[in-house]
Amino acid sequence: MRCLAPSGDRIRHTLPAMLKRTHTCGQLRDAHVGSVVTLSGWVNSYRDHGGLIFIDLRDRFGITQLVFDRESIAPALLDQADKLRNEDVIACTGKVRVRIGGPNPKLATGTVEVVVEALEVLAKTDNPPFLPDDLASLPAEETRLKHRYIDLRRPRMQGILATRHRITKVARDYFDENGFLEVETPILYKSTPEGAREFIVPSRHIPGSWYGLPQSPQLFKQLLMVSGLDRYMQICRCFRDEDPRADRQSEFSQIDLEMSFVGREDVMAMMEGFARRLWKAVLGVDVPPIQRMPYRECMERFGIDRPDTRYGLEIRDVSAIAAKTDFRVFRDALAKHPDAKPYFSKRGVVKAIRVPAPHAEKLTRKLTDGYSEWVKTFGAGGVPVVKLNAAGAFETGVAKFVEPVRAELVAALGLQPGDTVLFAADTYAVATKTLGELRQKVARDLGIVPEWGKAWNFLWMIDPPMFERDKDSGRWVAMHHPFTAPREDQQDAFVAADPDDDQAIESIVSAGYDLVMNGSEIAGGSIRIHRPDVQAKVFRLLGLSPEQAKDKFSFLLEALRFGAPPHGGIAFGLDRLVMHLCGTENIRDVIAFPKTQIGADLMTGAPSLVSDEQLRELHVKSTYVPQKP
RNA sequence: GGGGCGGUAGCUCAAUUGGUUAGAGUACCGGACUGUCGAUCCGGUGGUUGCGGGUUCGAGUCCCGUCCGCCUCGCCA
């Protein structure tokens, strides 16, 4: 621990005498015994024995026990100490000695104590709404957010903020060593209302015009490549005005990166090195070489583009076997586009998950009935279930329908007595999504997901499709973003593809890549389009007329015309990285001053009303009419 | 926008089927105490049960509305 004692403080002598600390509260050890030290910090707890008072003094660096002893100090000092309460801020001077009452193994400083000879109360506290105590049961999150400055006094929260700092430090060091320049990009930005809903800011100088806040610095970092910056990094704030989740805030941070003259192998290798450095620096964990898994395989085996490979429960296609049954649910599903390509999103399929024997016992009727209800949110009709009993026969659920194909199902799924099978019969898209989500829920319900710190399963998801149909509008939308390039060998197919040929468009693969860890996307990126004709074709496919594309992105299209190097990049979700490396599932725990689900800051009261004068100056008029109480 | 859970003392929680003056721990205040370390012991203050309406002899409890927090679906190029 670094000593924070200042040196050469020229104004010290002109101020009223204040005890200046010589050590932090986490610093003193046996070696300091006998020396006179000054500490400052918050009263973490007090134990008043009358003539003997113990104070645990806390700062960011630790806790040190102070002792006030009637036999060795002035009565006035003891009276002062007698009035100290939790969260008072004090400074004190005294001699370090070995603890008379024996060591406290819970504290790093637990073998010593400071016998106080001088005390200065720097700030007396009102009775705080709660104490920043990691051992006590936490107050409601609402209370923590309202008094965030107190919540952030908790060692756990300070530890998270320290880890967050460590992560950004490692990022800056690593990318600096590899030739990246950190460049800041605008927060007040051109509104580009594709994708996420954006926050907007009115212009005072240009009446009626608005800035958007960036959903990411995507276009600027590409322009920096056109500018010849070669390698860019930024730890940047991004804004998306969509409803938050446990792992999502509308204002969040990315470690944003872009590289010139590279293909996807170069980018992935560079980022893999970063992940390796990061896990080693923060957790001491060695990350082995990261395997790649094509999007198609991810979907086939795990039903999701970010597979959690920490447990089995993989998905199998049993369409061919299901077709031989008389089960109407199977037959109806399989009747959809039976002649389409195998992975066509609208083609009917039957897929299954085998839940192996010891765990399968926990799958009660109540639980599986719940699954049938739950999957309706993904558009599925239900979850057919069947069990293989000890005698090797199917029972319960859809047993009578699948009994005729028992041998084939047992062989295809590798079933053992006691196993349970969960089915999904629907279109490829719905069945895959359903089992992909169900697989994760079952794993959680059965308790087979390794606890935090036990497994770090990385993989690169590669070869994702360029486009997919929007569920509502039916229009093509970019899977990643409209600047993602087709994979090198797909360029011709892309240029030739007929926009009305669903199967052809769906099968075009991009040069995108996502870094996935334990089922969580921690980074996503792609090689970008650097040819104006290819970029124009993408815009056309997305339904942007040349005029619209020019209006929104003319600067990019122009830039691409004036000599753009091949380039590609990636962005890490910083908040999620911190969550994973700290073992928390609440994104608000890794943000110093987070917002609630409706974007409110409970501490400052943002957002708040502004004066009519402010609005007039910005040429803005609110249509909101407050409800009468 | 939809679904779910929650809101009782500063904080964490309890309160039987709708029934006496809404309790406990902790914090806080006062007192005792020289080796504690989540100190202990004694005493005390502290409540618009989120807010508004309704049903009822009687509402923390039931009904309607509303606000806030969390989880979630949609949404998140």
Coordinates of N, CA and C (backbone and C1' of nucleotides) in Angstrom, one line a residue, chain A residues 47-48 50 54 65 71 85 97 99-100 104 106 113 127 129 140 142 195 242-243 245-246 248 480 588 596-597, chain B residues 1 10-12 27-30 32-40 68-77:
Chain A
R47 N -16.8 0.6 20.5 CA -17.1 -0.3 21.6 C -16.7 0.4 22.9
D48 N -17.6 0.9 23.6 CA -17.4 1.8 24.7 C -17.5 1.0 26.0
G50 N -16.6 2.2 29.0 CA -16.5 3.1 30.1 C -15.1 3.8 30.1
F54 N -12.9 1.4 22.3 CA -12.3 1.0 21.0 C -13.0 1.6 19.9
Q65 N -7.8 -0.5 14.5 CA -8.4 -0.3 15.8 C -7.7 0.8 16.5
E71 N -6.4 5.3 31.7 CA -5.2 5.4 32.5 C -4.1 6.1 31.8
R85 N -19.5 8.6 17.1 CA -20.5 7.7 16.7 C -20.2 7.2 15.3
R97 N 0.9 -0.2 18.9 CA 1.4 -1.2 19.8 C 0.7 -2.5 19.4
R99 N -1.6 -5.6 19.9 CA -2.9 -5.6 20.6 C -2.8 -6.4 21.9
I100 N -3.2 -5.8 23.0 CA -3.2 -6.4 24.3 C -4.3 -7.6 24.3
N104 N -6.9 -9.7 15.9 CA -8.2 -10.0 15.2 C -7.9 -10.4 13.8
K106 N -9.7 -11.1 11.4 CA -10.5 -10.6 10.3 C -9.9 -9.4 9.6
E113 N -2.7 -2.0 17.3 CA -3.7 -1.0 17.5 C -3.0 0.3 17.8
N127 N -27.3 11.1 12.3 CA -27.5 9.7 12.3 C -27.8 9.3 10.8
P129 N -28.8 7.2 7.4 CA -29.9 6.4 7.1 C -29.6 4.9 7.2
A140 N -32.9 -1.6 1.2 CA -33.5 -1.7 -0.1 C -32.7 -0.9 -1.1
E142 N -33.5 1.0 -3.3 CA -33.9 2.4 -3.4 C -33.2 3.3 -2.4
G195 N -32.0 1.6 -35.3 CA -31.6 0.9 -34.1 C -32.3 1.4 -32.9
E242 N -33.6 2.8 -24.2 CA -34.4 1.6 -24.1 C -34.5 1.1 -22.7
D243 N -35.6 0.3 -22.4 CA -35.8 -0.1 -21.0 C -34.6 -0.9 -20.5
R245 N -32.4 -3.5 -18.0 CA -32.5 -4.8 -17.4 C -31.5 -5.0 -16.3
A246 N -31.4 -6.1 -15.7 CA -30.4 -6.3 -14.6 C -29.0 -6.1 -15.1
R248 N -28.2 -4.2 -18.0 CA -28.3 -3.1 -19.0 C -28.7 -1.8 -18.4
H480 N -25.9 -7.1 -37.1 CA -24.9 -6.4 -36.3 C -25.2 -4.9 -36.5
R588 N -26.0 -2.2 -11.7 CA -25.9 -0.9 -10.9 C -24.8 -1.0 -9.8
T596 N -32.3 4.3 -12.3 CA -33.3 3.2 -12.1 C -34.0 2.8 -13.4
Q597 N -35.0 2.0 -13.3 CA -35.6 1.5 -14.5 C -36.3 2.5 -15.4
Chain B
rG1 P -46.4 3.6 -20.8 O5' -47.0 2.2 -21.3 C5' -48.2 2.2 -22.0 C4' -48.3 0.8 -22.7 C3' -48.4 -0.4 -21.8 O3' -49.7 -0.6 -21.2 C1' -46.8 -0.8 -23.5
rG10 P -38.9 6.5 10.6 O5' -37.4 6.3 10.0 C5' -36.9 7.2 9.1 C4' -35.4 6.9 8.9 C3' -35.1 5.5 8.4 O3' -35.2 5.4 7.0 C1' -33.8 6.0 10.3
rC11 P -35.8 4.1 6.3 O5' -34.8 2.9 6.7 C5' -33.5 2.9 6.0 C4' -32.7 1.7 6.5 C3' -33.4 0.4 6.4 O3' -33.3 -0.2 5.1 C1' -32.5 0.6 8.6
rU12 P -34.5 -1.2 4.6 O5' -34.2 -2.5 5.5 C5' -33.0 -3.3 5.4 C4' -33.1 -4.5 6.2 C3' -34.3 -5.3 6.1 O3' -34.3 -6.2 5.0 C1' -33.8 -5.0 8.4
rA27 P -26.7 -1.1 17.4 O5' -27.2 0.2 16.6 C5' -26.6 0.6 15.4 C4' -27.3 1.8 14.8 C3' -27.4 3.0 15.7 O3' -26.2 3.8 15.6 C1' -29.5 2.5 14.8
rC28 P -25.7 4.6 16.9 O5' -26.9 5.6 17.2 C5' -27.1 6.7 16.3 C4' -28.3 7.5 16.8 C3' -28.3 7.9 18.3 O3' -27.5 9.1 18.5 C1' -30.4 6.9 17.9
rC29 P -26.6 9.2 19.8 O5' -27.7 9.5 20.9 C5' -28.5 10.7 20.9 C4' -29.4 10.8 22.0 C3' -28.8 10.4 23.4 O3' -28.1 11.5 24.0 C1' -30.8 9.2 23.1
rG30 P -26.9 11.2 24.9 O5' -27.5 10.6 26.2 C5' -28.3 11.4 27.0 C4' -28.8 10.5 28.2 C3' -27.8 9.7 29.0 O3' -27.0 10.5 29.8 C1' -29.6 8.4 28.6
rA32 P -23.0 6.5 34.2 O5' -23.0 4.9 34.3 C5' -23.4 4.3 35.5 C4' -23.2 2.8 35.4 C3' -21.9 2.2 35.1 O3' -21.0 2.2 36.2 C1' -23.5 1.1 33.8
rC33 P -19.5 2.6 36.1 O5' -18.8 1.4 35.3 C5' -18.7 0.1 35.8 C4' -18.4 -0.9 34.8 C3' -17.1 -0.6 34.0 O3' -16.0 -1.1 34.6 C1' -18.9 -1.2 32.5
rU34 P -14.6 -0.3 34.3 O5' -13.8 -1.4 33.4 C5' -14.2 -1.6 32.1 C4' -13.1 -2.1 31.3 C3' -12.3 -3.3 31.9 O3' -11.9 -4.1 30.8 C1' -10.8 -1.5 31.5
rG35 P -12.0 -5.7 30.9 O5' -11.6 -6.1 29.4 C5' -12.5 -5.8 28.3 C4' -11.8 -6.2 27.0 C3' -11.0 -7.5 27.1 O3' -11.0 -8.2 25.8 C1' -9.6 -5.8 26.4
rU36 P -12.0 -9.4 25.6 O5' -13.1 -8.8 24.7 C5' -14.2 -8.1 25.2 C4' -14.6 -7.0 24.3 C3' -14.8 -7.4 22.8 O3' -16.1 -7.9 22.6 C1' -13.5 -5.4 23.0
rC37 P -16.3 -9.1 21.6 O5' -15.8 -8.5 20.2 C5' -16.6 -7.4 19.6 C4' -15.8 -6.8 18.5 C3' -15.5 -7.9 17.4 O3' -16.6 -7.9 16.5 C1' -13.6 -6.6 17.9
rG38 P -16.9 -9.1 15.7 O5' -18.0 -8.5 14.8 C5' -17.9 -7.1 14.4 C4' -19.2 -6.4 14.7 C3' -19.7 -6.4 16.1 O3' -20.4 -5.3 16.4 C1' -21.3 -7.5 14.8
rA39 P -19.6 -4.1 17.3 O5' -19.3 -4.9 18.7 C5' -20.3 -4.9 19.7 C4' -19.9 -5.9 20.7 C3' -20.9 -6.2 21.8 O3' -21.9 -7.1 21.3 C1' -18.9 -5.8 22.8
rU40 P -23.4 -6.9 21.7 O5' -23.4 -7.1 23.3 C5' -23.1 -8.4 23.9 C4' -23.0 -8.3 25.3 C3' -24.2 -7.7 26.0 O3' -25.2 -8.7 26.2 C1' -22.3 -6.6 26.9
rC68 P -43.4 7.1 -10.8 O5' -42.6 6.4 -9.7 C5' -41.9 7.2 -8.8 C4' -41.3 6.3 -7.7 C3' -40.5 5.1 -8.1 O3' -39.1 5.4 -8.5 C1' -42.0 4.4 -6.4
rG69 P -38.4 4.6 -9.6 O5' -38.0 3.3 -8.8 C5' -37.0 3.3 -7.8 C4' -36.9 2.0 -7.2 C3' -36.6 0.8 -8.1 O3' -35.3 0.8 -8.6 C1' -38.2 0.2 -6.5
rC70 P -34.9 0.1 -10.0 O5' -35.1 -1.4 -9.7 C5' -34.2 -2.1 -8.8 C4' -34.7 -3.5 -8.5 C3' -34.8 -4.4 -9.8 O3' -33.6 -4.9 -10.2 C1' -36.8 -4.6 -8.5
rC71 P -33.4 -5.3 -11.7 O5' -34.3 -6.5 -12.0 C5' -34.0 -7.8 -11.4 C4' -35.0 -8.8 -11.7 C3' -35.3 -9.0 -13.2 O3' -34.4 -9.8 -13.9 C1' -37.3 -8.9 -12.0
rU72 P -34.0 -9.5 -15.4 O5' -35.4 -9.8 -16.1 C5' -35.8 -11.2 -16.2 C4' -37.2 -11.3 -16.8 C3' -37.4 -10.7 -18.2 O3' -37.0 -11.7 -19.2 C1' -39.1 -9.9 -16.8
rC73 P -36.6 -11.3 -20.6 O5' -38.0 -11.0 -21.3 C5' -38.8 -12.1 -21.7 C4' -40.0 -11.6 -22.4 C3' -39.8 -10.7 -23.6 O3' -39.5 -11.4 -24.8 C1' -41.5 -9.8 -22.2
rG74 P -38.6 -10.7 -25.9 O5' -39.4 -9.4 -26.3 C5' -40.6 -9.6 -27.2 C4' -41.3 -8.3 -27.3 C3' -40.5 -7.2 -27.9 O3' -40.4 -7.2 -29.3 C1' -41.5 -6.4 -26.0
rC75 P -39.0 -7.1 -30.1 O5' -38.4 -5.8 -29.6 C5' -39.0 -4.5 -30.0 C4' -38.3 -3.4 -29.2 C3' -36.8 -3.3 -29.3 O3' -36.3 -2.7 -30.5 C1' -37.4 -3.1 -27.1
rC76 P -35.1 -3.2 -31.2 O5' -33.9 -2.9 -30.1 C5' -33.4 -1.6 -29.9 C4' -32.4 -1.6 -28.8 C3' -31.1 -2.5 -29.2 O3' -30.2 -1.7 -30.0 C1' -31.8 -3.0 -27.0
rA77 P -29.2 -2.6 -30.9 O5' -29.5 -2.1 -32.4 C5' -30.8 -2.2 -33.0 C4' -30.8 -2.1 -34.4 C3' -30.1 -3.2 -35.1 O3' -30.7 -3.5 -36.4 C1' -29.0 -1.2 -35.7

